[in-house]
Every structure is written in structure tokens, then in C-alpha cells.
Short mmCIF file of C-alpha atoms in Angstrom, two decimals:
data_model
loop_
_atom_site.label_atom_id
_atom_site.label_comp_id
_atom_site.label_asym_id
_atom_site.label_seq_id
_atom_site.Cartn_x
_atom_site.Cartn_y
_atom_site.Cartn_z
CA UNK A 19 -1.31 111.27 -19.80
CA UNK A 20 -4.11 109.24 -21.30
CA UNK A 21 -1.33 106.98 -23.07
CA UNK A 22 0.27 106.19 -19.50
CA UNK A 23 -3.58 105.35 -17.46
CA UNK A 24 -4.08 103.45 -20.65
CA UNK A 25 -1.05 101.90 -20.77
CA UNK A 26 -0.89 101.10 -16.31
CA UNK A 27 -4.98 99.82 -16.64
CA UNK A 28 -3.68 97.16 -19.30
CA UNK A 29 -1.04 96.15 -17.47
CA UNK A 30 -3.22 95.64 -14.12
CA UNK A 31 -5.87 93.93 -16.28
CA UNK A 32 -2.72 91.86 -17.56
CA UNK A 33 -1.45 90.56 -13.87
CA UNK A 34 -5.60 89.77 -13.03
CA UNK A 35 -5.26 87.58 -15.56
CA UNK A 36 -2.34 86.05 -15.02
CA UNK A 37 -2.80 86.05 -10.84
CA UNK A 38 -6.51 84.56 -12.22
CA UNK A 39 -5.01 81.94 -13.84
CA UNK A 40 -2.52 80.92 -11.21
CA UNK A 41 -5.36 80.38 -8.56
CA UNK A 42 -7.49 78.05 -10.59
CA UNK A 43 -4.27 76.00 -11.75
CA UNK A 44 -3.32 75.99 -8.35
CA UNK A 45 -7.10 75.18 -6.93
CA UNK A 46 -7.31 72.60 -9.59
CA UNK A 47 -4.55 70.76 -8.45
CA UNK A 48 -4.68 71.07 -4.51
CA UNK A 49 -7.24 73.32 -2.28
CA UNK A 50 -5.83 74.91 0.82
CA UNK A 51 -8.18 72.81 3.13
CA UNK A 52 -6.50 69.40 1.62
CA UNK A 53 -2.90 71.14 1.63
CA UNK A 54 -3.64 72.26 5.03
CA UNK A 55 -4.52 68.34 6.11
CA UNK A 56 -1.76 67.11 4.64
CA UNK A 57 0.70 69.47 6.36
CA UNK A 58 -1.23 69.25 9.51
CA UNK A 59 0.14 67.02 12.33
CA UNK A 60 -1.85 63.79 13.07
CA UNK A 61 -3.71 63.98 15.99
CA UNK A 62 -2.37 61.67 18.74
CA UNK A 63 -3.78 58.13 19.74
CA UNK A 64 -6.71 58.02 22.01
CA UNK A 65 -5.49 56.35 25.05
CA UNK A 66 -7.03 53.02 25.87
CA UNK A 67 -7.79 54.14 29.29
CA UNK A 68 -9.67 56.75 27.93
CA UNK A 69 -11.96 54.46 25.87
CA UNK A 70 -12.30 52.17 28.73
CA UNK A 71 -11.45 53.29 31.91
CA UNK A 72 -10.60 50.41 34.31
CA UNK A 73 -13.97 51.06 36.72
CA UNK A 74 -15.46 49.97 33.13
CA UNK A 75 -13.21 46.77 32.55
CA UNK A 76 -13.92 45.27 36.32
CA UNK A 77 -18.03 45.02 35.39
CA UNK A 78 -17.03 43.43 31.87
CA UNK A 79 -13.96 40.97 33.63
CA UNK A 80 -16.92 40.19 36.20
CA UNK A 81 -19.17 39.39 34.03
CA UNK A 82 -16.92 37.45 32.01
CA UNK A 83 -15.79 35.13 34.83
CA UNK A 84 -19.07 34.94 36.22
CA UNK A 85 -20.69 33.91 32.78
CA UNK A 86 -17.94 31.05 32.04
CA UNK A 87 -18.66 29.50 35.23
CA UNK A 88 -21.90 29.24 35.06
CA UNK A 89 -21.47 27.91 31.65
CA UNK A 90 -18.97 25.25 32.36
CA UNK A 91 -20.53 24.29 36.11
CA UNK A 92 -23.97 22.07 35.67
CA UNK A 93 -26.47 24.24 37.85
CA UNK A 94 -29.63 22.64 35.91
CA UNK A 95 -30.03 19.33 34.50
CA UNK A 96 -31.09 20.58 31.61
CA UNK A 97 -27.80 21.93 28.95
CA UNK A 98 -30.43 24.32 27.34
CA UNK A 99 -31.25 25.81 30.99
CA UNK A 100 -27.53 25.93 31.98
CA UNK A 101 -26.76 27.90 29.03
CA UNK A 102 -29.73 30.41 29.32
CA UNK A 103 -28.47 31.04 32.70
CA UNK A 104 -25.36 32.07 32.50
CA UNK A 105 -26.24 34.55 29.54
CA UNK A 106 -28.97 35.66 32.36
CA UNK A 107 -25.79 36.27 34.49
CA UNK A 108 -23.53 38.40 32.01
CA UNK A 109 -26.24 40.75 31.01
CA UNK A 110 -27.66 41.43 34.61
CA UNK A 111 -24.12 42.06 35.66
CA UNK A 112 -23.39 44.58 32.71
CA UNK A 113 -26.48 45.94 33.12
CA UNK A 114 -26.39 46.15 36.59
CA UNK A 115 -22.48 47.68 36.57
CA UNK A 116 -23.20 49.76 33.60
CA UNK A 117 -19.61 48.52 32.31
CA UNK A 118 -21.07 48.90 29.15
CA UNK A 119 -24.03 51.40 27.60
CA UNK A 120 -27.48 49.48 28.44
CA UNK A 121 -28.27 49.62 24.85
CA UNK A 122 -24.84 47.81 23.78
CA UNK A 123 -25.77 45.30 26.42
CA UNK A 124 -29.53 44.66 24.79
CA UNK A 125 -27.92 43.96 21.28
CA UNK A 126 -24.90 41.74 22.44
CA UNK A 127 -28.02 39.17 23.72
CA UNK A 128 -28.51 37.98 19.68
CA UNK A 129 -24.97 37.24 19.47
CA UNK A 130 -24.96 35.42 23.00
CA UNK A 131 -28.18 33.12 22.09
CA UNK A 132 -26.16 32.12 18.93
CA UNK A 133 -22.81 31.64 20.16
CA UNK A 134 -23.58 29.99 23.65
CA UNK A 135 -26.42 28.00 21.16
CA UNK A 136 -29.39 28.27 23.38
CA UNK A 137 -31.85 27.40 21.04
CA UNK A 138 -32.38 23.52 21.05
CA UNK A 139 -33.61 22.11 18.04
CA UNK A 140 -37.24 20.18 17.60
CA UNK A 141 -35.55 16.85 19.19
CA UNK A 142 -34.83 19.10 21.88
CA UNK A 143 -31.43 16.96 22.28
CA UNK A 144 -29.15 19.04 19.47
CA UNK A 145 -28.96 22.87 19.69
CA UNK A 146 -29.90 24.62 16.45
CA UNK A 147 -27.40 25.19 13.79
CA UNK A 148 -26.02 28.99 13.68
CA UNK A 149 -28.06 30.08 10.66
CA UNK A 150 -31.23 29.05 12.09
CA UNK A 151 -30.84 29.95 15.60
CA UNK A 152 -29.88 33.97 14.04
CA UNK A 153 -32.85 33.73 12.10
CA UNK A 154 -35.27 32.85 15.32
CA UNK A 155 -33.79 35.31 17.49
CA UNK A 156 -33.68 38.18 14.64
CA UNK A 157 -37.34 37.54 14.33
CA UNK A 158 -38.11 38.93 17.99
CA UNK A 159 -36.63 42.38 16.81
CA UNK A 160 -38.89 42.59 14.29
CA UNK A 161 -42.15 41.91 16.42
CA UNK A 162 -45.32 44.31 16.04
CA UNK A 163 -44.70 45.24 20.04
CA UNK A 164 -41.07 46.25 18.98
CA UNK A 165 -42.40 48.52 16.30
CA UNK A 166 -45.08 49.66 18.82
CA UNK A 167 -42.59 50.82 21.50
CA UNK A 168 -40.44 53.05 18.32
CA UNK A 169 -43.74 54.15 16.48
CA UNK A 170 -44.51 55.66 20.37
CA UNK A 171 -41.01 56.63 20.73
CA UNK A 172 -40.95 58.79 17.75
CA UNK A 173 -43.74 60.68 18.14
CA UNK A 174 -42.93 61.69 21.85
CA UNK A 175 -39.57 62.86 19.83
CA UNK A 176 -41.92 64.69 17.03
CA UNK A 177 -43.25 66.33 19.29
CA UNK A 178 -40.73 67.50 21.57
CA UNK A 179 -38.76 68.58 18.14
CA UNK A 180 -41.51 70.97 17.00
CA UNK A 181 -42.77 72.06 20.49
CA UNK A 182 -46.09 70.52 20.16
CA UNK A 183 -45.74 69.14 23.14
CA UNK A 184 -45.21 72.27 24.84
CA UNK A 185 -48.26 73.94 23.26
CA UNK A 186 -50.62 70.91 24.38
CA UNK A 187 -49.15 70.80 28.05
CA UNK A 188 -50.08 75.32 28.23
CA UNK A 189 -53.42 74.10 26.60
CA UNK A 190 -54.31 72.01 29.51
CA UNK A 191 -52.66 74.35 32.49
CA UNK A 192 -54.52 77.42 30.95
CA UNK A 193 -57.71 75.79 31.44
CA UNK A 194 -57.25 73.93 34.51
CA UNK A 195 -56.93 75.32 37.91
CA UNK A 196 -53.64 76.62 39.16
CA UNK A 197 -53.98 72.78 41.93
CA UNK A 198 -51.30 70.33 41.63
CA UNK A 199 -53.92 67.02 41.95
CA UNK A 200 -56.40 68.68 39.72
CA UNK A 201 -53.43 68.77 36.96
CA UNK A 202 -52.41 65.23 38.01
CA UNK A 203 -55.99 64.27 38.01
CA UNK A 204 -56.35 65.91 34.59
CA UNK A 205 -53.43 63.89 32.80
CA UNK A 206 -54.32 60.59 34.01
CA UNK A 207 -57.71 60.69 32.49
CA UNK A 208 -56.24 61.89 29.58
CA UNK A 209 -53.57 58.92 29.59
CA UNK A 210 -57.08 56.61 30.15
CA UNK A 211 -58.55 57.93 27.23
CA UNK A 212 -55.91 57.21 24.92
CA UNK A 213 -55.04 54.20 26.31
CA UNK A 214 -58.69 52.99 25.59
CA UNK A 215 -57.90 54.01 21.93
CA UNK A 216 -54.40 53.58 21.29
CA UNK A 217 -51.76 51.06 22.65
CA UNK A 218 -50.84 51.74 26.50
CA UNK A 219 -46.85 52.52 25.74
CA UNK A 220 -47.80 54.56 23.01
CA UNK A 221 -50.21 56.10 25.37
CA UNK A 222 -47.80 56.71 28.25
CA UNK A 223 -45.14 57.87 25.91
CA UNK A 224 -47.50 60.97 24.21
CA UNK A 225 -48.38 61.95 27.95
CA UNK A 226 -45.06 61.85 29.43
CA UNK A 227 -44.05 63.86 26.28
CA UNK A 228 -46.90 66.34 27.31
CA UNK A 229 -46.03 67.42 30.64
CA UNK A 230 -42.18 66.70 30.45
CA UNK A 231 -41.91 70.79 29.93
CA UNK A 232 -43.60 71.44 33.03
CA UNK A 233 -41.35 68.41 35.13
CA UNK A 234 -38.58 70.19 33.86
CA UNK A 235 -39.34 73.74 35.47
CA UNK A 236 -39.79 71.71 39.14
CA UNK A 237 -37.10 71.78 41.58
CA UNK A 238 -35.09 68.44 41.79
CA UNK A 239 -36.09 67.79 45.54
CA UNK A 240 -39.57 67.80 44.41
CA UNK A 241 -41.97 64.31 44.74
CA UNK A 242 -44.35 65.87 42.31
CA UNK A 243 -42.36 64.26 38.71
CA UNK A 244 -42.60 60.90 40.83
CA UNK A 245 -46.10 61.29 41.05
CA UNK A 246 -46.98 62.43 38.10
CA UNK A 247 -45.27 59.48 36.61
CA UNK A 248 -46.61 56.80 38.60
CA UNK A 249 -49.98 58.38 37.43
CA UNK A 250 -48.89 58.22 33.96
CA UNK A 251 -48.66 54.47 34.09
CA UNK A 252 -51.35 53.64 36.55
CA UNK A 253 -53.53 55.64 34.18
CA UNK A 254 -52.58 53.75 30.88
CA UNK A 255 -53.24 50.01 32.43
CA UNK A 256 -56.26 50.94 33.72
CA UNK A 257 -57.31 52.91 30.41
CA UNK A 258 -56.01 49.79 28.61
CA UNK A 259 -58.14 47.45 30.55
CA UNK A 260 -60.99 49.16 28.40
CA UNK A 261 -59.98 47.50 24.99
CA UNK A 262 -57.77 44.72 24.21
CA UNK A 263 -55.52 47.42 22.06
#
């Protein structure tokens, strides 16, 4: 009896060790996940109407047509002027149409200024070459106001990520009165005091950041976000009018 378990365990421990072996020559050579992929079907072509539906191509055609004429047709006496005007055109109309996300519009102005050679050189006669012109308009994107706006920007984002803002905007309801003007009332001079401190978009950004968890509990038909807003900004210029920050 013991000769036959001793026997059966050695054969089991046997086939472990060979089944063992099989799956790591086997993993070695392919996982499942990449023999799955392989054997998997592709996946079939986005359609191009998907991509760009055709309310999206009219606002980019328009703006296309419009920009060329008002390239090729004198409006100003000045070639410089001309030129600056119809990139004016193509980015108000894609902006205005949305036939392309705002922020795609904002970074296609570089490559405009360069191609449509804007940028006249010190005779003021012969546009600047390519090289240069890049260089002068890459420059703006690097401006201390630039970094002002994303240093504000990423704060408001800190603290909407960790709840701060949250906390701060219970802080101030729990120890002002239940009164929608005193709250209002409240906020701006908070805005005004950090304005007088800080930069006024920074300023405007942390307080909007603030009492965007409250906004969000208000019904849509209500006036008070508008408010509350406008007070945001009205708040910050004046508060800014303080110190030349």
C-alpha cells in the first residue's frame, strides 16, 4: 500500500514538473496576452466623418476661403497689415465656429505668423526670415504673464485635487451668516486682499477655486454663479489697484 501512494505521489510530482516546465518554455517564448493580440482581429478604421464631422469642416473651409482672400485682396496699404489681418480673420472664425478645439486654434497662431511672414524685418520693407520670425514669436510663450496665468492655474487644480478648496470654502460658510450678499461680500474682500499681495489672475483663480464647490450645488437657473463671478473679478482689479503686483 505504501509502495503504490509512494509510487502515484512520484509520479504526480513527476507531471508538476514536467507541466512546470512546459509553461515557462511556453511563457518564455509567447504570453497569452501577445498570442491573444496577434490572433485578435484588427479593429476597424475610424471613419473620417467621425474625426471630423462635416458641421466641423464648413468653420475650417470658411475660414480657409475667408483667410486667402483677405490675404491675396490689398485691404491696407501696408503688406505687414494685410497679412496680420487675414490671420485676424481665420482665428476669429475658428474660434468663433468652434470648427476646431479653442486651444488647437491658440497654437496654430505661431505657425500662421511664420508662414503668412508677418514679422517685417528692421527695414521694415523685407519680412523676417523663418528662423528668426519662430524665434520672436516662441518668445511670447515663454513670457513671465504666461507662466503667471499656469503657476495660478495649477494651484486652483492643487487644490481642487486634494479638496483644499472645499475645506477653505466650509471654513468661510461656517463662520459667516447663512445671507447670500454677506457670502458674496465676504469673497470679494478676500479676492481684494490677495490681489493686493499676489497677481490679480492668480488671485481670481484661488477664489474661483474656493467657492466653485458651493456654485456647483446651485440650481442651473440660478443668477447667483453670475454674480459671484462678476464679484470675483471686480474684486481682483480693484484689490490690484493697491500694488503694482
Amino acid at each position: 500500500f505504501f509502495l503504490g501512494v509512494g509510487m502515484d505521489l512520484h509520479v504526480q510530482e513527476r507531471d508538476h514538473a514536467d507541466l512546470v516546465s512546459i509553461c515557462d518554455s511556453v511563457s518564455s517564448y509567447r504570453s497569452f496576452e501577445e498570442i491573444r493580440d496577434v490572433n485578435k482581429a484588427p479593429e476597424p478604421a475610424t471613419p473620417a466623418a467621425e474625426i471630423l464631422p462635416t458641421m466641423k469642416r464648413l468653420p475650417i473651409l470658411l475660414a480657409a476661403a475667408l483667410g486667402l482672400i483677405t490675404f491675396f485682396v490689398p485691404i491696407f496699404t501696408n503688406e505687414f497689415a494685410n497679412r496680420c489681418f487675414s490671420m485676424l480673420v481665420i482665428v476669429s472664425t475658428l474660434w468663433a465656429l468652434e470648427g476646431v478645439p479653442l486651444y488647437i486654434t491658440s497654437l496654430m497662431i505661431p505657425v500662421i505668423v511664420v508662414w503668412f511672414k508677418i514679422l517685417p524685418s528692421d527695414d521694415g520693407i523685407t519680412p523676417l526670415p523663418a528662423s528668426q520670425a519662430a524665434s520672436v514669436i516662441s518668445e511670447q510663450f515663454w513670457s513671465p504673464t504666461i507662466f503667471l496665468f499656469l503657476g495660478g492655474f495649477t494651484i486652483a487644480a492643487a487644490l481642487e485635487k486634494y479638496g483644499l478648496n472645499r475645506a477653505l470654502a466650509t471654513t468661510i460658510i461656517s463662520r459667516v451668516p447663512a445671507k447670500p450678499w454677506l457670502i458674496l461680500f465676504v469673497v470679494m474682500a478676500l479676492c481684494a486682499f490677495l490681489s493686493a499681495w499676489i497677481s490679480n489672475p492668480a488671485a481670481s483663480v484661488l477664489c474661483v477655486s474656493v467657492v466653485l464647490p458651493i456654485l456647483k450645488d446651485l440650481p442651473e437657473d440660478s443668477r447667483y454663479p453670475r454674480a459671484m463671478l462678476l464679484g470675483i473679478a471686480y474684486a481682483g482689479n480693484v484689490g490690484g489697484m493697491t500694488t503694482p503686483i
